[in-house]
Short mmCIF file of C-alpha atoms in Angstrom, two decimals:
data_model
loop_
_atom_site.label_atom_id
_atom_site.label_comp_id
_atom_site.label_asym_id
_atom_site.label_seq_id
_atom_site.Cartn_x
_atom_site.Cartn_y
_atom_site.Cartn_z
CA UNK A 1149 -48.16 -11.73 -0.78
CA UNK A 1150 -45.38 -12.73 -3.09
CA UNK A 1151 -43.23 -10.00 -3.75
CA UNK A 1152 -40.68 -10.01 -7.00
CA UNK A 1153 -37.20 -7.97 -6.61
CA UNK A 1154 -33.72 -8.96 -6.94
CA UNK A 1155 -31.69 -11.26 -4.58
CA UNK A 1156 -28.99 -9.28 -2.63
CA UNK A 1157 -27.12 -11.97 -2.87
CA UNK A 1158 -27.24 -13.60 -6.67
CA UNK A 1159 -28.53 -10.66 -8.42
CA UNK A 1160 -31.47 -12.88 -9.95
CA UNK A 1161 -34.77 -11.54 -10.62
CA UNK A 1162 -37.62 -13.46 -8.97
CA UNK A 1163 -39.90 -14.08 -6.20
CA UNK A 1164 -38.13 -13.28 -2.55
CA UNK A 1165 -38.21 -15.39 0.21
CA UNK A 1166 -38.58 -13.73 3.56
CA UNK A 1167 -35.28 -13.95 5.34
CA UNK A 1168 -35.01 -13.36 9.27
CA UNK A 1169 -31.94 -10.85 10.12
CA UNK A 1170 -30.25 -11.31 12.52
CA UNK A 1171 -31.48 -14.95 12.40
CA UNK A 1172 -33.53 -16.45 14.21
CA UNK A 1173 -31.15 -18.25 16.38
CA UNK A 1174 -29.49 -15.54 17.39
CA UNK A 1175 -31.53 -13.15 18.93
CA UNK A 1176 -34.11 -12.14 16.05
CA UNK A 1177 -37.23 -11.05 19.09
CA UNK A 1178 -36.70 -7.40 19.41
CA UNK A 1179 -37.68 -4.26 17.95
CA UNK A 1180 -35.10 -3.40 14.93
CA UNK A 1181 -34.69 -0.25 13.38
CA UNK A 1182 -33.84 0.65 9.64
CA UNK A 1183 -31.65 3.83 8.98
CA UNK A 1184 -30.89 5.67 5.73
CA UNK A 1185 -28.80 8.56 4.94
CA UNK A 1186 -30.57 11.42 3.66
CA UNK A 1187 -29.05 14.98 3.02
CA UNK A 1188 -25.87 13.98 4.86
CA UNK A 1189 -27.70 13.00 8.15
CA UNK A 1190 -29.36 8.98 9.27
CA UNK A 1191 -33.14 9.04 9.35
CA UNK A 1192 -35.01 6.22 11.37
CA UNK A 1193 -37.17 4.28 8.55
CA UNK A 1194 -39.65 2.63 10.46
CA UNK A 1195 -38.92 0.15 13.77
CA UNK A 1196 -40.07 -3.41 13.94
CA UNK A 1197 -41.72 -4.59 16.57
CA UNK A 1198 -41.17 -7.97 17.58
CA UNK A 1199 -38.57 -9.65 15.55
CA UNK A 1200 -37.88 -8.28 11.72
CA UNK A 1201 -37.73 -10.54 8.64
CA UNK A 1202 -36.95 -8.85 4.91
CA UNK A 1203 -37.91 -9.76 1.69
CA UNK A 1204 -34.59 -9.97 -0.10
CA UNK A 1205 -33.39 -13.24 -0.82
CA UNK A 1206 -34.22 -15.49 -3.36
CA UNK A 1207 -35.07 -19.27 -2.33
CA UNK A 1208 -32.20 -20.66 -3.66
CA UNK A 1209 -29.67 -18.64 -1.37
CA UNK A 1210 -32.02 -18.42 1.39
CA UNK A 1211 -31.59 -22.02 2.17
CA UNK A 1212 -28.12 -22.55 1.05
CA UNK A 1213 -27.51 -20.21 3.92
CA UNK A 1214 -28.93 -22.85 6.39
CA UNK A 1215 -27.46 -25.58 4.25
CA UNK A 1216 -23.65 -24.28 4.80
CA UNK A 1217 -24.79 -24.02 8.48
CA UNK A 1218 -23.73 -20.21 8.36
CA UNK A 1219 -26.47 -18.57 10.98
CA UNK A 1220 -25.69 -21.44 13.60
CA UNK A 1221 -21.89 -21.31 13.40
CA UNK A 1222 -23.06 -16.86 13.93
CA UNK A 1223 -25.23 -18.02 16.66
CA UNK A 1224 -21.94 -19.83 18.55
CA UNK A 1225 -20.48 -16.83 18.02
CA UNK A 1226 -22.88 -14.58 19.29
CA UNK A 1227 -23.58 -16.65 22.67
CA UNK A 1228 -19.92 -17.46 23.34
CA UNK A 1229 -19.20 -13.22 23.35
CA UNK A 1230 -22.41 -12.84 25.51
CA UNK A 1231 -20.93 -15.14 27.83
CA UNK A 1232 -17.54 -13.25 27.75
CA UNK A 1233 -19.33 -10.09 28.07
CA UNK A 1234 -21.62 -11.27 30.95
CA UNK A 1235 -17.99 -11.90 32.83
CA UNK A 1236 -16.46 -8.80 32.26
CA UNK A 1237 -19.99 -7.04 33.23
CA UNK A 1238 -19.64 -9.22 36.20
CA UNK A 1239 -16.56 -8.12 37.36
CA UNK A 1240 -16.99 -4.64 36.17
CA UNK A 1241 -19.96 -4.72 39.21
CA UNK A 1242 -18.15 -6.30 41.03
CA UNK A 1243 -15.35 -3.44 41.36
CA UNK A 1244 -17.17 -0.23 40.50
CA UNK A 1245 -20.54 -1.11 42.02
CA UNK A 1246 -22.09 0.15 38.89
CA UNK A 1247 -25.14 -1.39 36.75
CA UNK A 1248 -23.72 -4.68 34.73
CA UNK A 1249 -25.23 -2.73 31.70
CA UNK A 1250 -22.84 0.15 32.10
CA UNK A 1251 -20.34 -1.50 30.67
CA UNK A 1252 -21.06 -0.48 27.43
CA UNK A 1253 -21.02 3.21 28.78
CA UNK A 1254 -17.46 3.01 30.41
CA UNK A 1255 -14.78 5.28 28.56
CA UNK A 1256 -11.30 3.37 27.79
CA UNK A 1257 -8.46 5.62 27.54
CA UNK A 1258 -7.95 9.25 26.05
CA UNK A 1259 -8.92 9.18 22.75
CA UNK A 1260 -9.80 5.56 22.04
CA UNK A 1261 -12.05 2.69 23.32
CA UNK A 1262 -12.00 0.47 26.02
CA UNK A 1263 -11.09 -3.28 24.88
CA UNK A 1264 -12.66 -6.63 26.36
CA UNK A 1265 -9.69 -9.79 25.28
CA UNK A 1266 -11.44 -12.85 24.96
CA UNK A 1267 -10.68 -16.56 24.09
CA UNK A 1268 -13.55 -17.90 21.54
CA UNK A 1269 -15.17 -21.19 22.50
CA UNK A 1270 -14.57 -20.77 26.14
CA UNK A 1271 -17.90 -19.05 27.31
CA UNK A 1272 -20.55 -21.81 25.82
CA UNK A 1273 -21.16 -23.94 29.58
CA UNK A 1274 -18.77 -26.60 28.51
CA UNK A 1275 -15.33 -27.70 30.40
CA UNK A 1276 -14.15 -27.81 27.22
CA UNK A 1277 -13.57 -25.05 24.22
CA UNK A 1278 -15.80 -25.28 21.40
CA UNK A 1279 -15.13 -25.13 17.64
CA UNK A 1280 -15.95 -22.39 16.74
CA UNK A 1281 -16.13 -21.24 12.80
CA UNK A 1282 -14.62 -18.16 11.13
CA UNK A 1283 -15.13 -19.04 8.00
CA UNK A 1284 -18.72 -20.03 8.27
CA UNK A 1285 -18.93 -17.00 11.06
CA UNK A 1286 -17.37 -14.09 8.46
CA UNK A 1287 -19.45 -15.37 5.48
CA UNK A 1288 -22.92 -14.57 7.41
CA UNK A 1289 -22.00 -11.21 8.57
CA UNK A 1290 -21.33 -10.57 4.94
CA UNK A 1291 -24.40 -11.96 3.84
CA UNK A 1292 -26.41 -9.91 6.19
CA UNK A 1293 -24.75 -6.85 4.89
CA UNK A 1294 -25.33 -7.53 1.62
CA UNK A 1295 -29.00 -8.91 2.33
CA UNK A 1296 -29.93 -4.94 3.50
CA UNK A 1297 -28.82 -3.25 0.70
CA UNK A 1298 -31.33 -0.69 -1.05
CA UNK A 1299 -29.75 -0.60 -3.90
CA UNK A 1300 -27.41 -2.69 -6.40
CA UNK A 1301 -24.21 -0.96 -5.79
CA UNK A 1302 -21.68 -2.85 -3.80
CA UNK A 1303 -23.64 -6.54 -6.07
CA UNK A 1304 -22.54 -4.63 -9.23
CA UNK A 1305 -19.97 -2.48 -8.54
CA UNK A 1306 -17.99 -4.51 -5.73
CA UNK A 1307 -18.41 -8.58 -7.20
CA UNK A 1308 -15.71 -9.64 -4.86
CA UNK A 1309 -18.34 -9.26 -1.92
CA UNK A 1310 -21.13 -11.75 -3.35
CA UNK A 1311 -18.39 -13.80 -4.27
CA UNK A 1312 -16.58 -13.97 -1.09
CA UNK A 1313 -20.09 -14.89 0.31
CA UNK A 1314 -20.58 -18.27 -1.45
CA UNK A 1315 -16.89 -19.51 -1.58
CA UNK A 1316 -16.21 -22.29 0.71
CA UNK A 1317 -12.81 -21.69 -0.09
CA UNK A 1318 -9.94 -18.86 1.44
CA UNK A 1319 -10.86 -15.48 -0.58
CA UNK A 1320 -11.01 -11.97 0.13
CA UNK A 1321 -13.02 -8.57 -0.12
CA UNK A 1322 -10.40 -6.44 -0.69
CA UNK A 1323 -9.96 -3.60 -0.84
CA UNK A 1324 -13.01 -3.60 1.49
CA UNK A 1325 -12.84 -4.65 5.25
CA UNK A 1326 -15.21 -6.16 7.73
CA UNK A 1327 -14.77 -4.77 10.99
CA UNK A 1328 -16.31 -4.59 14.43
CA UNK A 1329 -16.65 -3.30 18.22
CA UNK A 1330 -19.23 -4.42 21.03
CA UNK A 1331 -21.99 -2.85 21.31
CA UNK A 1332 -25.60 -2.73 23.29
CA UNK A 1333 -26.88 0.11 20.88
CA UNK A 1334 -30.40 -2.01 19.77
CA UNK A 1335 -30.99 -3.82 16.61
CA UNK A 1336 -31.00 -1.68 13.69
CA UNK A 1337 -29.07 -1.70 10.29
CA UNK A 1338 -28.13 0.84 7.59
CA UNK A 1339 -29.85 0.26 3.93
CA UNK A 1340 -27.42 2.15 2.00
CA UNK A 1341 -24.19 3.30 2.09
CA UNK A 1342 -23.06 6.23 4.46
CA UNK A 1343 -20.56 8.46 2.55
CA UNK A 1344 -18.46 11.14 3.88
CA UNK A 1345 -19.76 11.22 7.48
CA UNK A 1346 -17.71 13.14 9.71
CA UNK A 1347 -17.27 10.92 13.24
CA UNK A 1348 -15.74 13.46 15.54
CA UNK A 1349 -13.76 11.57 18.55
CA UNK A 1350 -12.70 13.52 22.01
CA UNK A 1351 -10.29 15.94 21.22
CA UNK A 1352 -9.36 14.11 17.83
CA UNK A 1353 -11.19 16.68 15.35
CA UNK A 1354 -12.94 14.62 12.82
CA UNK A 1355 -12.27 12.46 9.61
CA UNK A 1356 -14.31 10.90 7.01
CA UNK A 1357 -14.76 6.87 5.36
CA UNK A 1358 -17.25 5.85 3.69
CA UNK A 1359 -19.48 2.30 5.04
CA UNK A 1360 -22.35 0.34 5.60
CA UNK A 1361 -23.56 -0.89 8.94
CA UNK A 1362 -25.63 -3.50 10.96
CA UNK A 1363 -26.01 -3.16 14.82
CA UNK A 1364 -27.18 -6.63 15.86
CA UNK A 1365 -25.91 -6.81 19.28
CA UNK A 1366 -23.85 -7.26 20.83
CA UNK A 1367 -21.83 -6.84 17.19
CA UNK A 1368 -21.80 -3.35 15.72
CA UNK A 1369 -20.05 -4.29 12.47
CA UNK A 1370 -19.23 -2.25 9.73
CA UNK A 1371 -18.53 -3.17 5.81
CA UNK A 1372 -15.60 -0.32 4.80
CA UNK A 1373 -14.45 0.32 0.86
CA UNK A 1374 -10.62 0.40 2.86
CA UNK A 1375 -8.88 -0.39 5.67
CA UNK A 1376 -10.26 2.74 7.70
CA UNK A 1377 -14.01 2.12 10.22
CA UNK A 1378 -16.01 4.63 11.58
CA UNK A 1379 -14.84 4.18 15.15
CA UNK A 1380 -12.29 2.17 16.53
CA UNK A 1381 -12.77 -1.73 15.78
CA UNK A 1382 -11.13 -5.01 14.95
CA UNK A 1383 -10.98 -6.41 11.32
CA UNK A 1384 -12.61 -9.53 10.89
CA UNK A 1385 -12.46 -10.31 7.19
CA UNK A 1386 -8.81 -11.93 7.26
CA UNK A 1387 -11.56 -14.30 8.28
CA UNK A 1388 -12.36 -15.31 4.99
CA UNK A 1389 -8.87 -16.91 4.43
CA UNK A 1390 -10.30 -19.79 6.46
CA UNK A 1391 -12.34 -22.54 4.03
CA UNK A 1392 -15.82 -23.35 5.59
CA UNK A 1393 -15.22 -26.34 6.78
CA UNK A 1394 -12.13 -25.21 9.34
CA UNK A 1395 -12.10 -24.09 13.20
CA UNK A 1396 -10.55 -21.19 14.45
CA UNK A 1397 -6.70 -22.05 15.41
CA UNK A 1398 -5.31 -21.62 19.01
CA UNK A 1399 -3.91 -18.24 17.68
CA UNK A 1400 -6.51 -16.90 16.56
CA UNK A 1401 -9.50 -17.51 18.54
CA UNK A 1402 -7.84 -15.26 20.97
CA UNK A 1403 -9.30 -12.32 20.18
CA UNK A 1404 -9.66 -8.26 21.45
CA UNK A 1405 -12.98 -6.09 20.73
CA UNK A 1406 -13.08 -2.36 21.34
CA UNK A 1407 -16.30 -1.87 23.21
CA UNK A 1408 -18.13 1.03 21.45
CA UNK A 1409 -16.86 3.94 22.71
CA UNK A 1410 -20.01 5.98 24.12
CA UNK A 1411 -18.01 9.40 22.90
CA UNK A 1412 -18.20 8.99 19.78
CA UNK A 1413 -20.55 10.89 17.56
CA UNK A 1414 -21.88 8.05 15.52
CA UNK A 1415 -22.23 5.75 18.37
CA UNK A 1416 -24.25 8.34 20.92
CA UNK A 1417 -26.58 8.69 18.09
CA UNK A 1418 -27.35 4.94 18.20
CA UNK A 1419 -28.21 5.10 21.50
CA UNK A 1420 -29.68 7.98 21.96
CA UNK A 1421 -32.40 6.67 18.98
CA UNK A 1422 -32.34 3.65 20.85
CA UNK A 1423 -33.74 5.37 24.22
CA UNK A 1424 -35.97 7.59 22.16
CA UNK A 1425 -37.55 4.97 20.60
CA UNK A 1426 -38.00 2.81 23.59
CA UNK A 1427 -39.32 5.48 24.94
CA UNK A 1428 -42.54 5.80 22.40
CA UNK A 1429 -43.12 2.64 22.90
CA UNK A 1430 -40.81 1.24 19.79
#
């Protein structure tokens, strides 16, 4: 069935083309979940089953997508953190004698997040480092959390986003931010905004920001109207300064990712959804 909407991505009215998030190269075979914020709190949509496609492109920027090579340079990405996380999980074992999963569940210091460094383009089973991306990387994770949206907001209200997303050249999203921490908390995304959520850390009372969210793991990435995420995590979107058709520098492919911190209040609710619905069978 051919279904007419608006591209979350151009704005243009037309027939959609179904577009696999996260794609299909990257991990796109498990149950996803779909959130949205009602009366201050995140309701569980509905849960796909084996894989999850959405009708929200048009067919123009569907395959330009592919075209720019944007899900495979994500895909890179993706595998070359696995690898770095399937090290530290290693070695974690190794010392504690704990489940390689449990990881994810291991509190850093008072009051913050435990953080995995990591060179990118080292973890791929090569003797070599790989190019890897950030340009083509940053420009997919923004046009999988613009390709969720409900609504029209940040397309009409926040043009800088869309644009940002099919620029080949340096540009920027501010004063928004693209940020993220490691995460095992299941496949899922948020299809609006989340405003004025109170995350409460250990002993840290609470505060409030205002973002939108995808969980693809083993990202948990955030889109923030400022400087300010949810729970601790590293910017990406300085990203975007890189053109498309450049490779990470020496600098900065050395990078640092808070793993999730299991304390806090948005990210226990992840899971615990997670186990619940695993538990009725999806």
């Amino acid at each position: 069935m051919t279904i007419f909407d608006w591209c979350r991505q151009c704005g243009g009215h037309g027939p959609m083309t179904e577009e696999h998030l996260p794609p299909k190269v990257a991990g796109n075979k498990s149950p996803i979940t779909v959130y949205s914020e009602q009366d201050g709190a995140l309701t569980v949509l509905r849960s796909f089953e084996a894989g999850h496609t959405i009708p929200s492109l048009c067919r123009a920027d569907n395959n330009k997508a592919s075209h720019r090579g944007l899900p495979e340079a994500y895909a890179l990405w993706r595998d070359d953190t696995i690898g770095h996380l399937r090290e530290a999980a290693a070695a974690f074992h190794q010392v504690s004698g704990q489940p390689h999963n449990d990881l994810f569940f291991i509190a850093g210091r008072e009051g913050g997040a435990f953080t995995l460094p990591m060179e990118h383009g080292t973890k791929l089973g090569s003797e070599h480092i790989t190019n890897l991306n950030p340009g083509k990387i940053v420009r997919q994770v923004l046009g999988m959390m613009l390709a969720v949206q409900d609504t029209r907001y940040l397309l009409d209200t926040q043009p800088q986003l869309a644009a940002a997303y099919h620029s080949d050249e340096p540009t920027s999203i501010e004063p928004f931010a693209l940020q993220l921490a490691l995460a095992n908390s299941g496949l899922c995304y948020f299809r609006n905004g989340v405003l004025s959520v109170s995350v409460g850390l250990t002993g840290q009372g609470t505060s409030s920001t205002e973002f939108w969210a995808v969980s693809f793991p083993p990202f948990l990435i955030f889109l923030t109207s400022g400087p300010k995420a949810p729970i601790e995590a590293t910017r990406i979107d300085h990203w975007l300064e890189y053109p498309v058709s450049r490779a990470f520098s020496k600098r900065d492919r050395k990078m640092r990712y808070p793993i999730a911190d299991p304390r806090e209040l948005l990210v226990a609710k992840l899971y615990q959804d997670q186990r619940r619905l695993e538990e009725m069978g999806g």
